[in-house]
Coordinates of C-alpha atoms in Angstrom, one line a residue:
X13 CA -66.7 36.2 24.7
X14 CA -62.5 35.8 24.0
X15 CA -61.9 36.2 27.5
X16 CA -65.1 33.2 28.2
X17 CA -63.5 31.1 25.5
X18 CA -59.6 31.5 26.9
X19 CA -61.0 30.4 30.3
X20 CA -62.8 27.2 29.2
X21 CA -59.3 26.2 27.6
X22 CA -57.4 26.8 30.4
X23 CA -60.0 25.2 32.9
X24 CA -59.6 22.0 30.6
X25 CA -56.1 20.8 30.0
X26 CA -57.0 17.4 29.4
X27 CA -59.3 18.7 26.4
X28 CA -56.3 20.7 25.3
X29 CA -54.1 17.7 25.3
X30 CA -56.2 15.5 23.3
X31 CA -57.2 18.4 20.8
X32 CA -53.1 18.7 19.9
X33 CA -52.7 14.8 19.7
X34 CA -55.8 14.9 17.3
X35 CA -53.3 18.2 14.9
X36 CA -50.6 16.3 15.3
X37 CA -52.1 12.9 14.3
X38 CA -53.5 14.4 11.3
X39 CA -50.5 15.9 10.3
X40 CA -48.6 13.3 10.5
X41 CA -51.5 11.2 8.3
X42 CA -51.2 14.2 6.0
X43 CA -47.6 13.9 5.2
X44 CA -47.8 10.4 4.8
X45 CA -50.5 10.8 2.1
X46 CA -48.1 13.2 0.6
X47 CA -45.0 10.9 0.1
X48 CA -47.6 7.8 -1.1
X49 CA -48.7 10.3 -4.2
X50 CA -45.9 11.8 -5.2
X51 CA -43.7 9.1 -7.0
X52 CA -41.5 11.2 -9.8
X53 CA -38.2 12.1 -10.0
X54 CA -39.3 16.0 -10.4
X55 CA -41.0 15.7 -7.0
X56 CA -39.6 13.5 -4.5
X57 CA -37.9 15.2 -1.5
X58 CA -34.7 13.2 -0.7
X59 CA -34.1 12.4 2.7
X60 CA -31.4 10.4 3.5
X61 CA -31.6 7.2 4.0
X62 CA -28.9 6.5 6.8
X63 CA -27.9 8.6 9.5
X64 CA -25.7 6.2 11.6
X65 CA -22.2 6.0 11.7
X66 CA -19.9 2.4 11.1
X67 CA -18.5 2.0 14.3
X68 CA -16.4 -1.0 12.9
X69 CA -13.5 -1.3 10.5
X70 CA -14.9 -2.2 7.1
X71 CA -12.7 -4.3 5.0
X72 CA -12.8 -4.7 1.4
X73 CA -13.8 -8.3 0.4
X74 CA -13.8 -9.5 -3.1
X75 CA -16.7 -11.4 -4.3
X76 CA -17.1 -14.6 -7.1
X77 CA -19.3 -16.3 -7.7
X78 CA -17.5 -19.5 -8.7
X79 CA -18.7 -19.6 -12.2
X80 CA -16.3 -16.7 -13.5
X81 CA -13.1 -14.9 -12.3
X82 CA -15.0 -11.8 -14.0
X83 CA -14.5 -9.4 -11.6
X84 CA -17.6 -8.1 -9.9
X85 CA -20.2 -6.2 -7.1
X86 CA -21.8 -8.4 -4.7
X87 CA -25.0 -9.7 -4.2
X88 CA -27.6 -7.0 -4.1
X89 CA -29.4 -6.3 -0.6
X90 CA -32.0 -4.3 -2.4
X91 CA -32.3 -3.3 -6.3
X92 CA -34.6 0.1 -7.3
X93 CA -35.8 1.2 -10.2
X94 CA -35.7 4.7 -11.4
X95 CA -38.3 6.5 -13.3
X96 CA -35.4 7.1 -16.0
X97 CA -35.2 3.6 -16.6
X98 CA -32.4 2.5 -14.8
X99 CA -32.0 0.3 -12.4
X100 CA -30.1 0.8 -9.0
X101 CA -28.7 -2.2 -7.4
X102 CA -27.4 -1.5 -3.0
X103 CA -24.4 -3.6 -2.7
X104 CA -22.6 -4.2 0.3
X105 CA -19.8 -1.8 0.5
X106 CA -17.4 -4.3 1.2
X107 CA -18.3 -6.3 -1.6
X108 CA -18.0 -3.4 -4.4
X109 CA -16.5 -4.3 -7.2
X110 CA -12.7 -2.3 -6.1
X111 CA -12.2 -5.6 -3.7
X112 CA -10.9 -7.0 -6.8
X113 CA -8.2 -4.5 -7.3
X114 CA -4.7 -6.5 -6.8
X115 CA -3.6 -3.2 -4.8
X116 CA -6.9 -3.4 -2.4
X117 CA -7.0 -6.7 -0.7
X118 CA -7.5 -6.0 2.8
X119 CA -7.8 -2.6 2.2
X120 CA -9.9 -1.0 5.2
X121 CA -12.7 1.3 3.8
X122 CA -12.3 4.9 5.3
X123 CA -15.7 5.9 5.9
X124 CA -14.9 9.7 7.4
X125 CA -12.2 11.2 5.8
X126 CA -10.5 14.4 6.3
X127 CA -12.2 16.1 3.2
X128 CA -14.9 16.7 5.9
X129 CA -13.8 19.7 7.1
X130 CA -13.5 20.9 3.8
X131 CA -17.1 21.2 2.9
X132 CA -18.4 24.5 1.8
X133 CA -15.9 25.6 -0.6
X134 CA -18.1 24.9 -3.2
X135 CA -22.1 25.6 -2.6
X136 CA -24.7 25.2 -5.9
X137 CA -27.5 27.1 -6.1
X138 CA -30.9 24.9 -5.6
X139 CA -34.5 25.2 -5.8
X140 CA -35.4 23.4 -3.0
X141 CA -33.5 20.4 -0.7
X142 CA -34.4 17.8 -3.8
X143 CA -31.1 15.4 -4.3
X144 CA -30.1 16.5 -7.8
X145 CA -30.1 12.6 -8.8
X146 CA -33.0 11.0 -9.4
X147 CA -32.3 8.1 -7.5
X148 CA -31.5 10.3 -4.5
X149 CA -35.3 12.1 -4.9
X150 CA -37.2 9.0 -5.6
X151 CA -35.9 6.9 -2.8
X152 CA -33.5 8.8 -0.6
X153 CA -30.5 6.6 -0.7
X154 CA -29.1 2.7 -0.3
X155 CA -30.0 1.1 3.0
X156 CA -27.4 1.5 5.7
X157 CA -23.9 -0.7 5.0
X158 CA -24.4 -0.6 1.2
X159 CA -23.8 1.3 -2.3
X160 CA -25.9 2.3 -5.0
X161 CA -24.2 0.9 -8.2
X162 CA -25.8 1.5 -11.3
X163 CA -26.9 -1.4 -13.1
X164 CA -25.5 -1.7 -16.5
X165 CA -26.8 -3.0 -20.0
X166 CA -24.0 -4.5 -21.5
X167 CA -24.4 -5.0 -25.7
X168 CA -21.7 -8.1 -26.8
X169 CA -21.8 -5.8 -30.6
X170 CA -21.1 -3.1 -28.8
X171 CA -17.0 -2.5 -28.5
X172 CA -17.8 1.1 -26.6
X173 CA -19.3 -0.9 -23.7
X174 CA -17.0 -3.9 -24.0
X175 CA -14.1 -1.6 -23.1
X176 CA -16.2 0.5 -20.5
X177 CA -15.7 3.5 -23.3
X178 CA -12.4 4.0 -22.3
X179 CA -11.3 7.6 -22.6
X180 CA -8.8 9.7 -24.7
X181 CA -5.7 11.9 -23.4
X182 CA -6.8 15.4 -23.2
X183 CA -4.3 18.1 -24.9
X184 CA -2.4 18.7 -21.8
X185 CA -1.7 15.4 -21.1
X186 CA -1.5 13.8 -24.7
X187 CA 1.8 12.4 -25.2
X188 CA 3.6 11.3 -28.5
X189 CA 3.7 7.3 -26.9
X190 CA 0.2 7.7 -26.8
X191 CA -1.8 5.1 -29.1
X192 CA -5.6 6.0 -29.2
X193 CA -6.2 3.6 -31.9
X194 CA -8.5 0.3 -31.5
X195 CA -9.0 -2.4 -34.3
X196 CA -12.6 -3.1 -33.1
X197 CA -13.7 0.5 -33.0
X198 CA -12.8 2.5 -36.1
X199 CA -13.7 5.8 -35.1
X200 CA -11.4 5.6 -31.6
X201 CA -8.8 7.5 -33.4
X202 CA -10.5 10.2 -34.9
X203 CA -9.4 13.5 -32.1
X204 CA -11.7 14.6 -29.3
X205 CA -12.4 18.1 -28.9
X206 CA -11.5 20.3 -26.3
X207 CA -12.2 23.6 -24.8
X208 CA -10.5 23.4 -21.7
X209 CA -8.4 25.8 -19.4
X210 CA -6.2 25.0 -16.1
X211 CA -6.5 26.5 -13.1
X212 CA -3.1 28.0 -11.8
X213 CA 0.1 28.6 -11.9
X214 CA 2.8 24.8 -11.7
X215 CA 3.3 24.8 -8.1
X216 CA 6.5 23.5 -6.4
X217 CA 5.0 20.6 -5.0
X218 CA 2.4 20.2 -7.2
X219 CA -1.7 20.5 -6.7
X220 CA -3.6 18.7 -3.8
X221 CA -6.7 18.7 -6.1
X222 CA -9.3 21.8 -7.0
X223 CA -13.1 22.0 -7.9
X224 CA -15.7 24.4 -9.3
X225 CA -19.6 24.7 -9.5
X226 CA -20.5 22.9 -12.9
X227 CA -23.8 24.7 -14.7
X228 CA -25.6 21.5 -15.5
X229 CA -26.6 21.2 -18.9
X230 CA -28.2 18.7 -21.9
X231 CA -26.4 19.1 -25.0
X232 CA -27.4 17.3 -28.4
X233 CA -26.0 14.3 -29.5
X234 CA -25.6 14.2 -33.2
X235 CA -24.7 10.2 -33.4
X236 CA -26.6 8.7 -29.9
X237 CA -24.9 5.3 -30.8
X238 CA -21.2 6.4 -30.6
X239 CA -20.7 10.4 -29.1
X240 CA -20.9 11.6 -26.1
X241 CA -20.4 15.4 -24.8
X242 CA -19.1 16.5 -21.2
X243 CA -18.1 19.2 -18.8
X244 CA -15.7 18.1 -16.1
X245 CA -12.5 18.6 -14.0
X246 CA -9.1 16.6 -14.5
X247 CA -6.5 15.6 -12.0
X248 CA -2.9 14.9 -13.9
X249 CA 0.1 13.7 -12.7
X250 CA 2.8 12.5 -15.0
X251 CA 2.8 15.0 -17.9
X252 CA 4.9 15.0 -20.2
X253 CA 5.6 11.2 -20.0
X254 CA 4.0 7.9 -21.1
X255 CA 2.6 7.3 -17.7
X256 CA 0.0 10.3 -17.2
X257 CA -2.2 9.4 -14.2
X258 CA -5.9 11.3 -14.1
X259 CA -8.3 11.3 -11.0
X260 CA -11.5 12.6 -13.0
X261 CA -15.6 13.8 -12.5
X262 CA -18.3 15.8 -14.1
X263 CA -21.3 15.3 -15.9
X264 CA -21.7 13.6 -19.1
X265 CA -24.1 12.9 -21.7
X266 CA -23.8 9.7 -23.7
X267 CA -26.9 7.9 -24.8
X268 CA -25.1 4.4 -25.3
X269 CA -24.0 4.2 -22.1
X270 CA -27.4 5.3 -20.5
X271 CA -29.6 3.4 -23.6
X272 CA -32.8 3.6 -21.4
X273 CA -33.0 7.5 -20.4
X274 CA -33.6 10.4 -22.8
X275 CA -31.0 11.3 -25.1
X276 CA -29.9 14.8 -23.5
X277 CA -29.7 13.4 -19.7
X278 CA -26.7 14.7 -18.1
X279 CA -25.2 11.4 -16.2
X280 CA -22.6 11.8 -13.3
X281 CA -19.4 10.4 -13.7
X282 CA -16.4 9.0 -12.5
X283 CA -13.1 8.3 -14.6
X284 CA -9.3 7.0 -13.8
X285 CA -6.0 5.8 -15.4
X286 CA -2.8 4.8 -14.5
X287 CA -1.0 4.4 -18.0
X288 CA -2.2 7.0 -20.0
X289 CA -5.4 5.7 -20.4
X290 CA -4.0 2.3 -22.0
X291 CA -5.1 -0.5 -20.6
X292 CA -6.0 1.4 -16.6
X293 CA -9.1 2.2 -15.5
X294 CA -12.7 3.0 -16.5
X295 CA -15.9 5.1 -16.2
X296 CA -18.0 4.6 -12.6
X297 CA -17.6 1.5 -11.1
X298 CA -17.0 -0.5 -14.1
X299 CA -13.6 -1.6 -12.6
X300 CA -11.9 -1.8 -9.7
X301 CA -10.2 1.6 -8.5
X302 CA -12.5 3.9 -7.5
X303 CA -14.0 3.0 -3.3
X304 CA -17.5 4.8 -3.2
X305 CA -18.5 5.3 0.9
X306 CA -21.7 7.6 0.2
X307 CA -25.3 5.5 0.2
X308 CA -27.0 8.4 -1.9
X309 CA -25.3 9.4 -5.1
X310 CA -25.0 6.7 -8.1
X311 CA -22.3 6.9 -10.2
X312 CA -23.0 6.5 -13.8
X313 CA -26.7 8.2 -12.0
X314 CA -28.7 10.7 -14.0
X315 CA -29.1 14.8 -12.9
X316 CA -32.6 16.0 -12.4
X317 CA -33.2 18.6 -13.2
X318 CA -30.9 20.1 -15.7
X319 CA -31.3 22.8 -18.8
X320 CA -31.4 22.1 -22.7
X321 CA -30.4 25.2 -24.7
X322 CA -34.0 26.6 -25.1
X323 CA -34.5 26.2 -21.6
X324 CA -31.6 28.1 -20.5
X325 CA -32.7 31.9 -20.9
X326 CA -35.0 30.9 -18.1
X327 CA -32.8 29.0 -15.5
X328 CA -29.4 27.2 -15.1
X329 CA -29.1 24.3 -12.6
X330 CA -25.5 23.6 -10.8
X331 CA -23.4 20.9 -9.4
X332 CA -20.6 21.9 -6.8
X333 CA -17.9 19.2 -7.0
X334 CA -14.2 19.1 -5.5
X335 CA -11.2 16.5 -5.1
X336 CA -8.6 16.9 -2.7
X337 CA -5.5 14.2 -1.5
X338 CA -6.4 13.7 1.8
X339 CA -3.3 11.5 3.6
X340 CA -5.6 9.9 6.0
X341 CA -7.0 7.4 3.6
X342 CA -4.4 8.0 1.7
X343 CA -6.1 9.3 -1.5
X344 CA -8.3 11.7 -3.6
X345 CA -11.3 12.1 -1.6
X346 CA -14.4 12.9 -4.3
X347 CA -16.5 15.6 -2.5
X348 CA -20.1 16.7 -4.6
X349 CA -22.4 19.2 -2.7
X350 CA -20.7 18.7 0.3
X351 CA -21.5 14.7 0.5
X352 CA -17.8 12.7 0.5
X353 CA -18.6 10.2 -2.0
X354 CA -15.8 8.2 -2.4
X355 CA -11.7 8.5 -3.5
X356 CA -9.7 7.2 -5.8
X357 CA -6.6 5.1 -3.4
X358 CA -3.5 6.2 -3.4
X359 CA -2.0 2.6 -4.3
X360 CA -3.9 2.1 -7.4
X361 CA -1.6 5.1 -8.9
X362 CA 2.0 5.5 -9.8
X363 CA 2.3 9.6 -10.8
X364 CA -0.6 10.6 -8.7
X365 CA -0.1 9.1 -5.8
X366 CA 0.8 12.2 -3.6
X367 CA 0.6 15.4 -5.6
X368 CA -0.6 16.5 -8.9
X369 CA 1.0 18.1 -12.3
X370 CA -1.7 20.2 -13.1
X371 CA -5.9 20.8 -12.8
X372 CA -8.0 21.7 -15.3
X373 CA -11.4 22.1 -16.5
X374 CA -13.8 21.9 -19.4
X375 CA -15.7 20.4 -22.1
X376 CA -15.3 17.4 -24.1
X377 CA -17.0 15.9 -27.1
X378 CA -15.9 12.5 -29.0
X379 CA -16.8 12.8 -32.0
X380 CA -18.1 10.2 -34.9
X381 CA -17.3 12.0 -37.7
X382 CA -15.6 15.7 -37.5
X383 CA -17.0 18.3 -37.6
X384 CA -20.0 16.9 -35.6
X385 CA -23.3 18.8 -34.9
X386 CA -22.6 17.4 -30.8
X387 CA -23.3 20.1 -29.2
X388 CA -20.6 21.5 -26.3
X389 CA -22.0 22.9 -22.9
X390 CA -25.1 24.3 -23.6
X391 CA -24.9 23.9 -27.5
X392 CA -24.6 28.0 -27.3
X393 CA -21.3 30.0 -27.4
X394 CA -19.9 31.0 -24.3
X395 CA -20.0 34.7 -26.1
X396 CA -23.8 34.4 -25.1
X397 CA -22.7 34.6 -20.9
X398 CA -25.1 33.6 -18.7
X399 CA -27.7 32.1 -18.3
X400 CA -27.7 30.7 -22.1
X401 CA -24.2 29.4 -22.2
X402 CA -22.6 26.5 -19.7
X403 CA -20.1 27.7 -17.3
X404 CA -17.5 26.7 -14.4
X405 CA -17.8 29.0 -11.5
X406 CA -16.0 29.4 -8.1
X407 CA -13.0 27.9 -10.1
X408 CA -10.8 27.0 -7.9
X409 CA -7.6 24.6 -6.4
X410 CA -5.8 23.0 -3.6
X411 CA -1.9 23.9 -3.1
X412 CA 0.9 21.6 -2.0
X413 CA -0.3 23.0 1.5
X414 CA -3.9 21.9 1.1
X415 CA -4.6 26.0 0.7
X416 CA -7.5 26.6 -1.6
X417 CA -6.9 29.7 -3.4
X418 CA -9.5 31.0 -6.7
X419 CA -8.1 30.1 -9.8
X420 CA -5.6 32.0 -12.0
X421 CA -7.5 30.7 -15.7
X422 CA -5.3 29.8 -18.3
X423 CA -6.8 29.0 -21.3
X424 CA -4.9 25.5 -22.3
X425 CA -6.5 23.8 -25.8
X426 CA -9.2 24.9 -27.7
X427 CA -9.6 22.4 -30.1
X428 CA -11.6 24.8 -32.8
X429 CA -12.8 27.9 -31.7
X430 CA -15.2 27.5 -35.0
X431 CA -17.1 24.8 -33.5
X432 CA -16.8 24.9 -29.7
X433 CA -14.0 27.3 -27.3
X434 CA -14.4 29.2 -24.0
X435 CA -14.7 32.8 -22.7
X436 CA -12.9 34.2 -19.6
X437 CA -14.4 37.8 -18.5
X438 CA -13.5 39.7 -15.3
X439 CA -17.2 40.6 -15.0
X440 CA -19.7 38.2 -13.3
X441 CA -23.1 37.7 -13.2
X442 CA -23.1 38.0 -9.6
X443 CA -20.5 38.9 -6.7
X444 CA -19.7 34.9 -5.9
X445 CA -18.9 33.0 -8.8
X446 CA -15.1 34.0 -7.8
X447 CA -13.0 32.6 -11.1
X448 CA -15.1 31.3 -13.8
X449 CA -15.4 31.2 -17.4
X450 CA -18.0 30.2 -20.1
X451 CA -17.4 27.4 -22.7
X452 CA -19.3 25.0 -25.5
X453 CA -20.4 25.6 -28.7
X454 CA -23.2 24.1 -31.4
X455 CA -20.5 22.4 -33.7
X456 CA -21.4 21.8 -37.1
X457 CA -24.8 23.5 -36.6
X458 CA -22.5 26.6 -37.3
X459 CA -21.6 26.9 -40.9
X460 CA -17.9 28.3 -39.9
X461 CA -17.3 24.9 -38.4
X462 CA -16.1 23.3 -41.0
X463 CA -12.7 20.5 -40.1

């Protein structure tokens, strides 16, 4: 009977045509079905959204609107919204708000850069092919010639949001002309807190950037209208002086920036300054500074998924992010899981245009009232290792060659080791994390924590 049945299929190719076009039809109908039902940012697969290449030289061209000389994005070509809340405006990359930068008129957009072939220093450890954004799972990306920019709430009582929540100097690049003070915000000069650690030896010639894969984690905000908590990675040029220059990216929580999404979201983010963080610069693309060239990842964009502190035992979600000078554009090319996203231009900088001082890494809270119960990392301390406490791993930076070598980790600032610090140990969990150490802490929540 096999042998009867092989011979009527191979007497009949015509049949056996049309019986594949029918499988292949119904796949294909199957699939489609697929992608109409699944709508969440848990489930989405991200696919992305252009796959062409600008053959043309893209200029940057500042937009008005000739009601204000506020400087701003562009018309929207398309607007999403999220199922965290947000909304996602695709601006015309031309038209993003840097245009407006006295530094950038005319300034041709490099869409390839030279941070290319540099991709793969840094891999995270997924679940699947999801876009860790949710923007990125839900809809794949901005249409072809355009940006996702992160639409923004913006609160007239609010003086954090006024001033783009400008940042404070971190211990290594804190200066005595430094003035942290604001009138309008009477918290600004209470001290952040640090645990934070740089990543080699001072180099003649200075750094040509570094990275590190981020665990990605939801920490407890004590005050949800004022503090915020973050891992990240600092570039710094100008120590020592009044004039410290930062190129700077992690993850962050802070509710009154991101009003709409829950409370622990980690948010990406992008931060610069020019004049030790004085009048320069500001989170995303909130100002003019940072060019972003990649259609898929939203700055100011929520993480999906990530780990609070009772989820952690069970599983710990990563990042891999890196920033390297790369001459060609010239500037610090932004690279996160191997997608260039952007840089920071050479010309908007005065201390960082070339080289570096120093790269470091950490955690960061700003704190309402001190001590705080805002959590650090994880909220757990980095004595409890992996996979309860948040961690940088495959630590690592770029010498004045453009060598990346693993990090020597020197522990920099800790700011109270009773309410958050850091952990270095030559063992790891596993044979590539390369340098790493754990950091964070619960704060206040621990009765030693006490000023």
């Amino acid at each position: 009977m096999e042998s009867t049945r092989r011979r009527v299929v191979s007497d009949h190719p015509q049949a056996m045509r049309s019986l594949y076009c029918v499988v292949v039809i119904a796949t294909v109908c199957i699939q489609l079905l697929m992608l109409t039902f699944v709508g969440s940012c848990e489930a989405r697969e991200f696919k992305q959204a252009a796959e062409g290449s600008f053959e043309k030289e893209i200029k940057l061209e500042a937009y008005t609107d000739n009601s204000t000389n506020t400087p701003m994005h562009g018309p929207a070509v398309k607007s999403f919204q999220v199922s965290d809340g947000s909304w996602v405006d695709c601006v015309p990359v031309e038209q993003q708000i840097a245009a407006h930068h006295p530094a950038l008129k005319d300034h041709i957009i490099r869409m390839e850069t030279s941070a290319s072939s540099r991709l793969n220093l840094t891999k995270s450890r997924r679940e699947s092919e999801l876009h860790p954004q949710c923007f990125g799972r839900e809809y794949g990306g901005c249409p072809e010639g355009s940006i996702p920019v992160q639409r923004m709430s913006t609160d007239p009582n609010n003086p954090r949001q006024k001033k783009h929540g400008r940042k404070q100097q971190s211990p290594r690049t804190r200066t005595k002309h430094s003035n942290t003070s604001d009138p309008a915000d009477p918290s600004a000069g209470l001290p952040h807190q640090y645990a934070v650690v740089e990543g080699g030896p001072t180099l003649i010639g200075g750094y040509l950037g570094g990275g590190a894969t981020f665990s990605v984690n939801g920490p407890v905000i004590a005050d949800p209208s004022y503090e915020f908590s973050l891992s990240q990675l600092w570039i710094v040029a100008g120590l020592g002086s009044s004039n410290v220059n930062t190129a700077e990216v992690g993850w962050q929580v802070y509710p009154a920036q991101h009003p709409s999404d829950k409370p622990v979201a980690p948010h990406l983010f992008v931060y610069w300054t020019s004049d030790d963080y004085q009048n320069t610069g500001c989170y995303n693309l909130g100002c003019s500074g940072f060019v972003q060239i990649d259609n898929t990842w939203v700055l100011g964009g929520a993480f999906s998924p990530y780990t609070t502190l009772a989820e952690n035992s069970n599983v710990e979600y990563e990042v891999s992010i890196f920033v390297v000078f790369d001459p060609k554009i010239p500037g610090w090319a932004l690279v996160i899981d191997n997608t260039v996203v952007g840089y920071w231009p050479s010309i908007i900088y005065n201390t960082l245009q070339t080289s570096a001082d120093s790269v470091q890494f950490g955690g960061e809270i700003d704190p309402a009232t001190i001590p705080t119960d805002t959590a650090m990392g994880s909220g757990a301390f980095p004595s409890q290792g992996f996979p309860v406490a948040a961690y940088q791993r495959n630590v690592f930076y770029f010498d004045s060659a453009g060598n990346a070598f693993d990090a020597d980790i020197l522990v920099w600032a800790v700011t109270n080791p009773d309410c958050y610090t850091l952990l270095i140990e030559e063992e790891a969990p596993s044979n590539d994390w390369g340098s790493f150490f754990f950091f964070g802490g619960p704060g206040a929540l621990n009765p030693a924590c006490v000023s």
